[in-house]
CSV table of C-alpha atoms in Angstrom, one decimal:
chain,number,residue,atom,x,y,z
H,1,MET,CA,0.0,0.0,0.0
H,2,VAL,CA,1.4,3.4,-0.9
H,3,GLY,CA,0.7,6.4,1.3
H,4,HIS,CA,1.6,10.1,1.3
H,5,SER,CA,3.1,11.9,4.3
H,6,SER,CA,2.6,15.5,5.2
H,7,ASP,CA,5.2,16.4,2.5
H,8,GLU,CA,3.3,15.7,-0.7
H,9,LYS,CA,6.5,14.9,-2.5
H,10,ALA,CA,7.5,12.3,0.0
H,11,VAL,CA,6.1,8.8,-0.5
H,12,THR,CA,6.3,6.0,2.1
H,13,ILE,CA,5.6,2.3,1.6
H,14,ASP,CA,3.7,0.1,4.1
H,15,ALA,CA,5.1,-3.1,2.7
H,16,VAL,CA,3.0,-6.1,4.0
H,17,THR,CA,0.2,-5.8,6.6
H,18,GLY,CA,0.9,-7.9,9.6
H,19,ALA,CA,4.4,-8.7,8.4
H,20,THR,CA,6.9,-10.5,10.6
H,21,VAL,CA,10.0,-8.9,12.0
H,22,THR,CA,12.1,-10.5,9.2
H,23,VAL,CA,10.0,-9.0,6.5
H,24,MET,CA,10.1,-5.6,8.3
H,25,VAL,CA,13.9,-5.7,8.4
H,26,VAL,CA,14.1,-6.7,4.7
H,27,ASN,CA,11.7,-3.9,3.8
H,28,GLU,CA,13.6,-1.3,5.9
H,29,THR,CA,16.9,-2.4,4.3
H,30,VAL,CA,15.5,-2.1,0.8
H,31,MET,CA,14.0,1.3,1.5
H,32,ARG,CA,17.2,2.6,3.1
H,33,ALA,CA,19.2,1.4,0.1
H,34,ALA,CA,16.7,3.0,-2.3
H,35,ARG,CA,16.9,6.3,-0.5
H,36,ASP,CA,20.7,6.3,-0.5
H,37,VAL,CA,20.7,5.7,-4.2
H,38,ALA,CA,18.1,8.4,-4.8
H,39,VAL,CA,20.1,10.9,-2.7
H,40,SER,CA,23.3,10.0,-4.6
H,41,LEU,CA,21.6,10.6,-7.9
H,42,GLY,CA,20.0,13.8,-6.7
H,43,LEU,CA,16.5,12.5,-7.1
H,44,VAL,CA,15.6,13.5,-3.5
H,45,GLU,CA,17.0,15.9,-0.9
H,46,ASP,CA,19.0,14.6,2.0
H,47,LYS,CA,17.1,15.6,5.0
H,48,VAL,CA,19.6,14.5,7.6
H,49,GLY,CA,20.8,18.1,8.0
H,50,ALA,CA,17.3,19.3,8.8
H,51,ALA,CA,17.4,17.6,12.3
H,52,GLN,CA,20.8,19.3,13.1
H,53,LYS,CA,21.4,22.7,14.5
H,54,PRO,CA,22.0,25.2,11.7
H,55,ALA,CA,25.6,26.5,11.1
H,56,THR,CA,26.4,30.1,11.6
H,57,VAL,CA,28.4,32.4,9.3
H,58,ARG,CA,31.8,33.4,10.7
H,59,GLU,CA,31.6,37.2,10.9
H,60,ASP,CA,35.2,37.4,12.1
H,61,TYR,CA,36.7,35.6,9.1
H,62,TYR,CA,37.8,37.7,6.2
H,63,GLU,CA,40.5,37.4,3.5
H,64,PRO,CA,40.7,39.5,0.3
H,65,ALA,CA,39.6,37.6,-2.8
H,66,ASN,CA,38.9,38.3,-6.4
H,67,TRP,CA,36.4,36.7,-8.8
H,68,SER,CA,38.7,33.9,-9.9
H,69,GLU,CA,39.5,32.9,-6.4
H,70,LEU,CA,35.8,32.9,-5.3
H,71,THR,CA,34.7,30.8,-8.3
H,72,GLY,CA,37.7,28.5,-7.7
H,73,ASN,CA,36.9,27.6,-4.1
H,74,GLY,CA,33.2,27.2,-4.7
H,75,ALA,CA,32.0,30.4,-3.1
H,76,ILE,CA,30.4,31.4,-6.4
H,77,ARG,CA,28.7,28.7,-8.5
H,78,ARG,CA,27.9,28.8,-12.2
H,79,LEU,CA,25.1,27.4,-14.4
H,80,HIS,CA,25.6,27.7,-18.1
H,81,LEU,CA,22.8,26.6,-20.5
H,82,THR,CA,22.8,26.6,-24.3
H,83,LYS,CA,19.8,26.7,-26.5
H,84,GLY,CA,20.5,23.1,-27.4
H,85,ASP,CA,20.3,22.2,-23.6
H,86,ILE,CA,16.8,23.7,-23.4
H,87,ASP,CA,15.6,21.9,-26.5
H,88,GLN,CA,16.9,18.6,-25.1
H,89,ALA,CA,15.1,19.2,-21.8
H,90,PHE,CA,11.7,19.5,-23.5
H,91,LYS,CA,12.0,16.4,-25.7
H,92,GLY,CA,9.2,13.9,-25.2
H,93,THR,CA,6.9,16.6,-23.8
H,94,GLU,CA,4.1,18.7,-25.3
H,95,ALA,CA,6.5,21.6,-25.6
H,96,GLU,CA,8.9,19.6,-27.9
H,97,GLY,CA,9.4,21.5,-31.2
H,98,ILE,CA,8.2,24.8,-29.8
H,99,ASP,CA,10.7,27.7,-30.2
H,100,GLU,CA,13.5,25.2,-31.0
H,101,ALA,CA,16.9,26.6,-32.0
H,102,SER,CA,18.1,26.2,-35.5
H,103,PRO,CA,21.2,23.9,-36.0
H,104,GLU,CA,23.5,26.9,-36.1
H,105,GLU,CA,22.1,28.3,-32.8
H,106,VAL,CA,22.3,25.1,-30.8
H,107,ASP,CA,25.5,26.1,-29.1
H,108,GLU,CA,24.6,29.7,-28.4
H,109,THR,CA,24.2,30.8,-24.8
H,110,PHE,CA,20.6,30.7,-23.4
H,111,ILE,CA,21.7,31.9,-20.0
H,112,ASP,CA,25.0,32.1,-18.1
H,113,LEU,CA,24.0,32.3,-14.4
H,114,TYR,CA,26.0,32.7,-11.2
H,115,ALA,CA,24.8,32.5,-7.6
H,116,THR,CA,26.5,33.1,-4.2
H,117,HIS,CA,25.8,33.6,-0.6
H,118,LEU,CA,26.6,37.2,0.5
H,119,ASN,CA,26.6,36.9,4.3
H,120,PRO,CA,30.3,35.7,4.7
H,121,PRO,CA,32.5,38.9,4.8
H,122,THR,CA,35.0,37.4,2.3
H,123,ILE,CA,32.2,37.0,-0.3
H,124,GLY,CA,30.1,40.0,0.5
H,125,ARG,CA,32.9,42.6,0.7
H,126,ALA,CA,34.5,41.3,-2.5
H,127,LEU,CA,31.3,41.7,-4.5
H,128,LEU,CA,29.6,44.7,-2.9
H,129,GLY,CA,32.4,46.7,-1.5
H,130,ASP,CA,32.8,47.6,2.2
H,131,ALA,CA,30.1,50.3,2.3
H,132,HIS,CA,27.4,48.4,0.4
H,133,TYR,CA,28.1,45.2,2.4
H,134,ALA,CA,27.8,47.1,5.7
H,135,ASP,CA,24.4,48.6,4.5
H,136,LEU,CA,23.2,45.1,3.6
H,137,LYS,CA,24.2,43.7,7.0
H,138,GLU,CA,22.3,46.4,8.7
H,139,GLU,CA,19.1,45.6,6.8
H,140,LEU,CA,19.3,41.9,7.5
H,141,LYS,CA,17.5,40.7,10.6
H,142,PRO,CA,18.8,37.9,12.8
H,143,GLY,CA,18.4,34.6,10.9
H,144,GLU,CA,18.1,36.2,7.5
H,145,HIS,CA,20.4,35.5,4.6
H,146,ALA,CA,21.2,37.3,1.3
H,147,VAL,CA,21.7,35.4,-2.0
H,148,ALA,CA,23.1,37.2,-5.1
H,149,VAL,CA,22.1,36.0,-8.6
H,150,MET,CA,23.8,37.4,-11.7
H,151,ALA,CA,23.3,36.4,-15.3
H,152,SER,CA,23.8,37.2,-18.9
H,153,GLY,CA,22.2,35.8,-22.0
H,154,GLU,CA,18.8,36.1,-23.7
H,155,TYR,CA,16.8,34.5,-20.9
H,156,SER,CA,15.9,36.7,-17.8
H,157,PHE,CA,15.8,34.9,-14.5
H,158,LYS,CA,13.5,37.7,-13.1
H,159,GLY,CA,11.0,37.4,-16.0
H,160,SER,CA,9.3,40.1,-18.0
H,161,GLY,CA,5.9,39.1,-16.5
H,162,TYR,CA,6.9,40.0,-13.0
H,163,VAL,CA,4.7,42.7,-11.4
H,164,ARG,CA,4.8,44.4,-8.1
H,165,GLY,CA,3.4,42.3,-5.3
H,166,GLY,CA,3.9,39.1,-7.2
H,167,ILE,CA,6.2,36.1,-6.9
H,168,PHE,CA,9.4,35.5,-9.0
H,169,ASP,CA,8.3,32.5,-11.0
H,170,ARG,CA,11.6,31.8,-12.7
H,171,VAL,CA,14.0,31.4,-9.8
H,172,GLN,CA,13.6,29.8,-6.3
H,173,LEU,CA,15.7,28.0,-3.7
H,174,ARG,CA,15.3,24.5,-2.3
H,175,GLN,CA,16.8,23.1,0.9
H,176,PHE,CA,15.8,19.9,2.8
H,177,GLY,CA,13.0,19.5,0.2
H,178,ASN,CA,11.5,22.8,1.1
H,179,VAL,CA,10.9,25.4,-1.6
H,180,ILE,CA,11.8,29.0,-0.9
H,181,SER,CA,10.1,31.5,-3.2
H,182,PHE,CA,10.8,35.2,-3.4
H,183,ARG,CA,8.4,38.1,-3.5
H,184,ASP,CA,9.0,41.7,-4.4
H,185,MET,CA,9.8,42.6,-0.7
H,186,ASP,CA,12.6,40.0,-0.8
H,187,PHE,CA,14.2,41.6,-3.9
H,188,GLN,CA,16.9,44.2,-4.1
H,189,ARG,CA,18.6,45.6,-7.1
H,190,LEU,CA,22.3,45.0,-7.5
H,191,ASP,CA,23.9,47.8,-9.5
H,192,ASP,CA,27.5,48.0,-8.5
H,193,VAL,CA,29.8,45.0,-8.2
H,194,TYR,CA,33.4,45.5,-7.2
H,195,ALA,CA,35.0,42.0,-7.5
H,196,GLU,CA,38.2,42.1,-9.6
H,197,GLY,CA,38.0,40.2,-12.8
H,198,MET,CA,34.3,39.5,-12.8
H,199,PRO,CA,32.5,39.3,-16.3
H,200,ASP,CA,29.7,41.7,-17.4
H,201,PHE,CA,26.1,40.7,-16.6
H,202,SER,CA,22.9,41.9,-18.1
H,203,GLU,CA,21.0,41.6,-14.8
H,204,MET,CA,21.9,41.2,-11.2
H,205,ALA,CA,19.7,40.8,-8.0
H,206,VAL,CA,19.9,40.2,-4.3
H,207,PHE,CA,17.2,37.9,-2.8
H,208,ILE,CA,16.6,37.9,1.0
H,209,VAL,CA,15.9,34.5,2.6
H,210,ARG,CA,13.7,35.2,5.6
H,211,GLU,CA,14.0,33.8,9.0
H,212,HIS,CA,10.8,31.7,9.0
H,213,THR,CA,12.3,29.5,6.2
H,214,ALA,CA,14.8,28.1,8.8
H,215,PHE,CA,17.6,28.3,6.2
H,216,ASP,CA,20.9,26.6,7.2
H,217,PRO,CA,23.9,28.2,5.5
H,218,GLY,CA,26.0,25.2,6.3
H,219,SER,CA,23.8,22.6,4.5
H,220,PRO,CA,23.6,22.2,0.8
H,221,TRP,CA,20.9,24.1,-1.1
H,222,THR,CA,19.9,24.4,-4.7
H,223,LEU,CA,19.0,27.4,-6.9
H,224,GLU,CA,16.3,26.3,-9.4
H,225,LEU,CA,15.9,28.1,-12.7
H,226,LEU,CA,12.5,27.5,-14.2
H,227,VAL,CA,12.1,27.7,-18.0
H,228,ARG,CA,8.6,28.0,-19.5
H,229,ARG,CA,7.4,27.3,-23.0
H,230,GLN,CA,4.0,28.3,-24.2
H,231,THR,CA,1.9,25.3,-25.5
H,232,GLY,CA,-1.4,27.1,-26.0
H,233,PRO,CA,-3.1,30.5,-25.6
H,234,ILE,CA,-3.3,30.1,-21.8
H,235,SER,CA,-1.3,27.0,-21.2
H,236,GLY,CA,2.4,26.3,-20.8
H,237,MET,CA,5.0,23.8,-19.6
H,238,PHE,CA,7.9,24.3,-17.2
H,239,THR,CA,11.2,22.5,-16.8
H,240,SER,CA,13.8,23.3,-14.1
H,241,PHE,CA,17.5,23.4,-14.1
H,242,GLU,CA,19.4,23.1,-10.8
H,243,LEU,CA,22.5,24.9,-9.6
H,244,PRO,CA,23.7,23.2,-6.4
H,245,TYR,CA,25.5,25.2,-3.8
H,246,GLN,CA,27.6,24.3,-0.7
H,247,MET,CA,29.2,27.0,1.4
H,248,PRO,CA,33.0,26.6,1.8
H,249,GLU,CA,33.8,25.3,5.3
H,250,GLN,CA,36.2,28.2,6.2
H,251,TYR,CA,33.3,30.7,6.1
H,252,ILE,CA,31.0,28.9,8.6
H,253,GLU,CA,31.1,27.5,12.1
H,254,ARG,CA,29.2,24.3,13.0
H,255,PRO,CA,27.8,23.9,16.5
H,256,GLN,CA,29.0,20.9,18.4
H,257,PRO,CA,26.1,18.4,19.0
H,258,THR,CA,25.2,17.5,22.6
H,259,ALA,CA,25.3,14.0,23.9
H,260,GLU,CA,21.5,13.8,23.6
H,261,GLU,CA,21.6,14.9,19.9
H,262,LEU,CA,24.3,12.4,19.1
H,263,ALA,CA,22.3,9.6,20.7
H,264,ALA,CA,19.2,10.7,18.8
H,265,ALA,CA,21.1,10.8,15.5
H,266,GLU,CA,22.6,7.4,16.2
H,267,GLU,CA,19.2,5.9,17.0
H,268,ALA,CA,17.7,7.5,13.8
H,269,ASN,CA,20.4,5.9,11.6
H,270,ARG,CA,20.4,2.6,13.4
H,271,PRO,CA,19.2,-0.4,11.3
H,272,MET,CA,15.8,-1.8,12.2
H,273,TRP,CA,17.2,-5.2,13.4
H,274,VAL,CA,19.4,-3.5,15.9
H,275,THR,CA,16.5,-1.4,17.2
H,276,ILE,CA,14.4,-4.5,17.6
H,277,TRP,CA,17.1,-6.1,19.7
H,278,TYR,CA,17.2,-3.1,22.0
H,279,GLN,CA,13.4,-3.1,22.3
H,280,GLN,CA,13.5,-6.8,23.3
H,281,SER,CA,16.5,-6.6,25.6
H,282,PHE,CA,14.7,-8.1,28.7
H,283,GLN,CA,13.4,-11.1,26.8
H,284,ILE,CA,16.8,-11.7,25.2
H,285,GLY,CA,18.4,-11.4,28.7
H,286,VAL,CA,16.1,-14.1,30.0
H,287,ILE,CA,16.9,-16.4,27.1
H,288,LEU,CA,20.6,-15.9,27.6
H,289,ALA,CA,20.4,-16.6,31.3
H,290,ALA,CA,18.4,-19.8,30.6
H,291,LEU,CA,21.0,-21.0,28.1
H,292,LEU,CA,23.8,-20.2,30.5
H,293,LEU,CA,22.0,-22.2,33.3
H,294,LEU,CA,21.4,-25.1,30.9
H,295,THR,CA,25.1,-25.1,29.9
H,296,VAL,CA,26.1,-25.2,33.6
H,297,ILE,CA,23.8,-28.2,34.2
H,298,LEU,CA,25.2,-30.1,31.2
H,299,PHE,CA,28.7,-29.4,32.4
H,300,MET,CA,28.0,-30.6,35.9
H,301,GLN,CA,26.6,-33.8,34.5
H,302,GLU,CA,29.9,-34.4,32.7
H,303,THR,CA,32.0,-33.6,35.7
H,304,HIS,CA,29.8,-35.4,38.3
H,305,PRO,CA,28.5,-38.7,36.7
H,306,ALA,CA,25.7,-40.8,38.3
H,307,PRO,CA,26.8,-43.2,41.1
H,308,GLN,CA,27.9,-46.6,39.9
H,309,LEU,CA,26.6,-50.0,41.1
H,310,PRO,CA,28.6,-51.2,44.2
H,311,GLU,CA,31.0,-53.9,43.5
H,312,GLU,CA,29.4,-56.3,46.0
H,313,ALA,CA,26.1,-56.3,44.1
H,314,ALA,CA,27.6,-57.6,40.8
H,315,PRO,CA,28.2,-61.2,41.8
H,316,LEU,CA,24.6,-61.6,43.0
H,317,LEU,CA,23.1,-60.7,39.6
H,318,PRO,CA,25.7,-61.8,37.1
H,319,ASP,CA,23.4,-62.5,34.1
H,320,LEU,CA,20.6,-60.1,34.7
H,321,HIS,CA,19.0,-58.4,31.7
H,322,ARG,CA,19.8,-54.7,31.7
H,323,GLY,CA,16.2,-53.6,31.8
H,324,VAL,CA,15.4,-55.6,34.9
H,325,HIS,CA,18.7,-54.7,36.5
H,326,ARG,CA,17.6,-51.0,36.5
H,327,LEU,CA,14.3,-51.9,38.2
H,328,VAL,CA,15.6,-53.8,41.1
H,329,CYS,CA,19.2,-52.7,41.7
H,330,LEU,CA,20.7,-49.8,43.7
H,331,GLY,CA,20.7,-46.5,41.8
H,332,ALA,CA,17.6,-47.3,39.6
H,333,ALA,CA,14.2,-48.0,41.0
H,334,VAL,CA,14.9,-47.7,44.7
H,335,GLY,CA,18.3,-46.2,44.8
H,336,GLY,CA,17.0,-42.7,45.4
H,337,GLN,CA,14.7,-43.8,48.3
H,338,ARG,CA,16.5,-46.6,50.1
H,339,ALA,CA,20.3,-46.4,49.7
H,340,ASP,CA,20.8,-49.4,52.1
H,341,LEU,CA,18.6,-51.8,50.1
H,342,ARG,CA,20.5,-54.8,48.8
H,343,ALA,CA,19.6,-57.9,46.9
H,344,ARG,CA,19.5,-60.7,49.5
H,345,PRO,CA,20.0,-64.3,48.3
H,346,GLY,CA,17.9,-65.8,51.1
H,347,ALA,CA,15.0,-63.3,50.8
H,348,GLY,CA,13.1,-65.3,48.1
H,349,LEU,CA,14.2,-63.2,45.2
H,350,PRO,CA,16.5,-65.4,43.1
H,351,LEU,CA,16.4,-63.9,39.6
H,352,GLY,CA,17.8,-66.0,36.8
H,353,ALA,CA,19.3,-64.9,33.6
H,354,VAL,CA,16.7,-63.1,31.4
H,355,PRO,CA,17.3,-63.3,27.6
H,356,TYR,CA,16.5,-60.5,25.3
H,357,ARG,CA,13.8,-62.3,23.5
H,358,SER,CA,10.6,-63.0,25.4
H,359,GLY,CA,10.1,-66.4,23.7
H,360,ASP,CA,13.4,-67.7,25.3
H,361,LEU,CA,12.6,-66.7,28.8
H,362,HIS,CA,13.9,-69.0,31.5
H,363,PRO,CA,11.6,-69.9,34.5
H,364,LEU,CA,11.5,-67.0,36.9
H,365,GLY,CA,9.9,-67.2,40.3
H,366,LEU,CA,9.4,-65.1,43.4
H,367,HIS,CA,10.2,-68.1,45.8
H,368,ARG,CA,12.5,-71.0,45.6
H,369,ARG,CA,9.7,-73.5,45.5
H,370,GLN,CA,7.3,-71.6,43.2
H,371,HIS,CA,8.4,-71.2,39.6
H,372,SER,CA,6.5,-69.7,36.7
H,373,ALA,CA,7.6,-68.6,33.3
H,374,LEU,CA,7.2,-64.8,32.8
H,375,GLY,CA,6.5,-63.2,29.5
H,376,PRO,CA,6.7,-59.4,28.8
H,377,TRP,CA,3.5,-58.7,30.8
H,378,GLY,CA,4.7,-60.7,33.7
H,379,LEU,CA,7.9,-58.8,33.8
H,380,LEU,CA,5.9,-55.6,33.7
H,381,ARG,CA,3.8,-56.8,36.7
H,382,LEU,CA,7.1,-57.5,38.5
H,383,ALA,CA,8.5,-54.1,37.7
H,384,VAL,CA,5.7,-52.0,38.9
H,385,PRO,CA,5.5,-53.3,42.5
H,386,LEU,CA,9.3,-53.0,42.7
H,387,ARG,CA,9.1,-49.3,41.9
H,388,CYS,CA,6.0,-48.6,43.9
H,389,VAL,CA,7.1,-50.2,47.2
H,390,ALA,CA,10.6,-49.0,47.3
H,391,GLY,CA,10.8,-49.1,51.0
H,392,ALA,CA,10.0,-52.8,51.3
H,393,ASP,CA,12.7,-55.5,52.0
H,394,GLN,CA,11.7,-57.4,48.9
């Protein structure tokens, strides 16, 4: 059965109703592996960082840098798309063939876009200059972040259809699976850029990420560029292109997790079979104690064997069948109740040799003058009284 969580894009699978623990573990292993593959391929966002405390930008770290150095260490990221890339993205859709580039235009630039995070002093002061950066920092409230987007080419990331009070429908951010859209109040014009060696751009903008979005500067985020093609008078189709961004580590400071947070993270990442063992720790302890006790009992039997028949009893019953021997001799039927009981030759209990086959039984009697041949049932009638009246002389 497939179900949807509170996040409409997240799909969970309830594998088998009433499944056993083994099936649950197999299902959890398959889903964990599928999620790891999806994260590695970029199909889903890795939400591990969402449960951690957000990193903070180091306000005390600054080193002069030019455009080449900032693009080289990943502080500024680039997304370059040609007209052929756009045509390829719409193949197989209703928008295929609409506004396609001619063969000689396939390699022409559709948009050459750059994005960066302006809060770190090294990046912000290099791009905006000291005065403009100081003004921006004064405008930002605690928990807010500024992202600069610069581009050249025939496609505008702001869009010609943008009107005051609306939403920018061509550019947005995504982090932990959450989409961050921008309105006109989140937009600032970016006119002067001071970074040495930077190229010329046809449009530049600063977008403010508000505090309520719970943006984490230390976790990866993605700038999504949406490209639309008109398929009808009032209908169209969008496709998105992603520009991944990760803040260089020297510009941020990560909080140290507490012991409780480490334990919670370890439990969250623990395989299901280990979690089940922890949940059943009492039952497992009882089973282990029982197995240990059983091992001790078996060991004691090996080191302390059962008492053997006294030597003086052997001559009295030399040819006795082993089954009858256990019924009437010390250590078998009566040994545990009368340790002093012995077979007496004059007590009227002369047992002869008993063969293994009942048809070859020799005469067997309970008195010297009374003899009778005993078959299997007779032996049974003899055995029962011997076990029941263990305290008797006979």
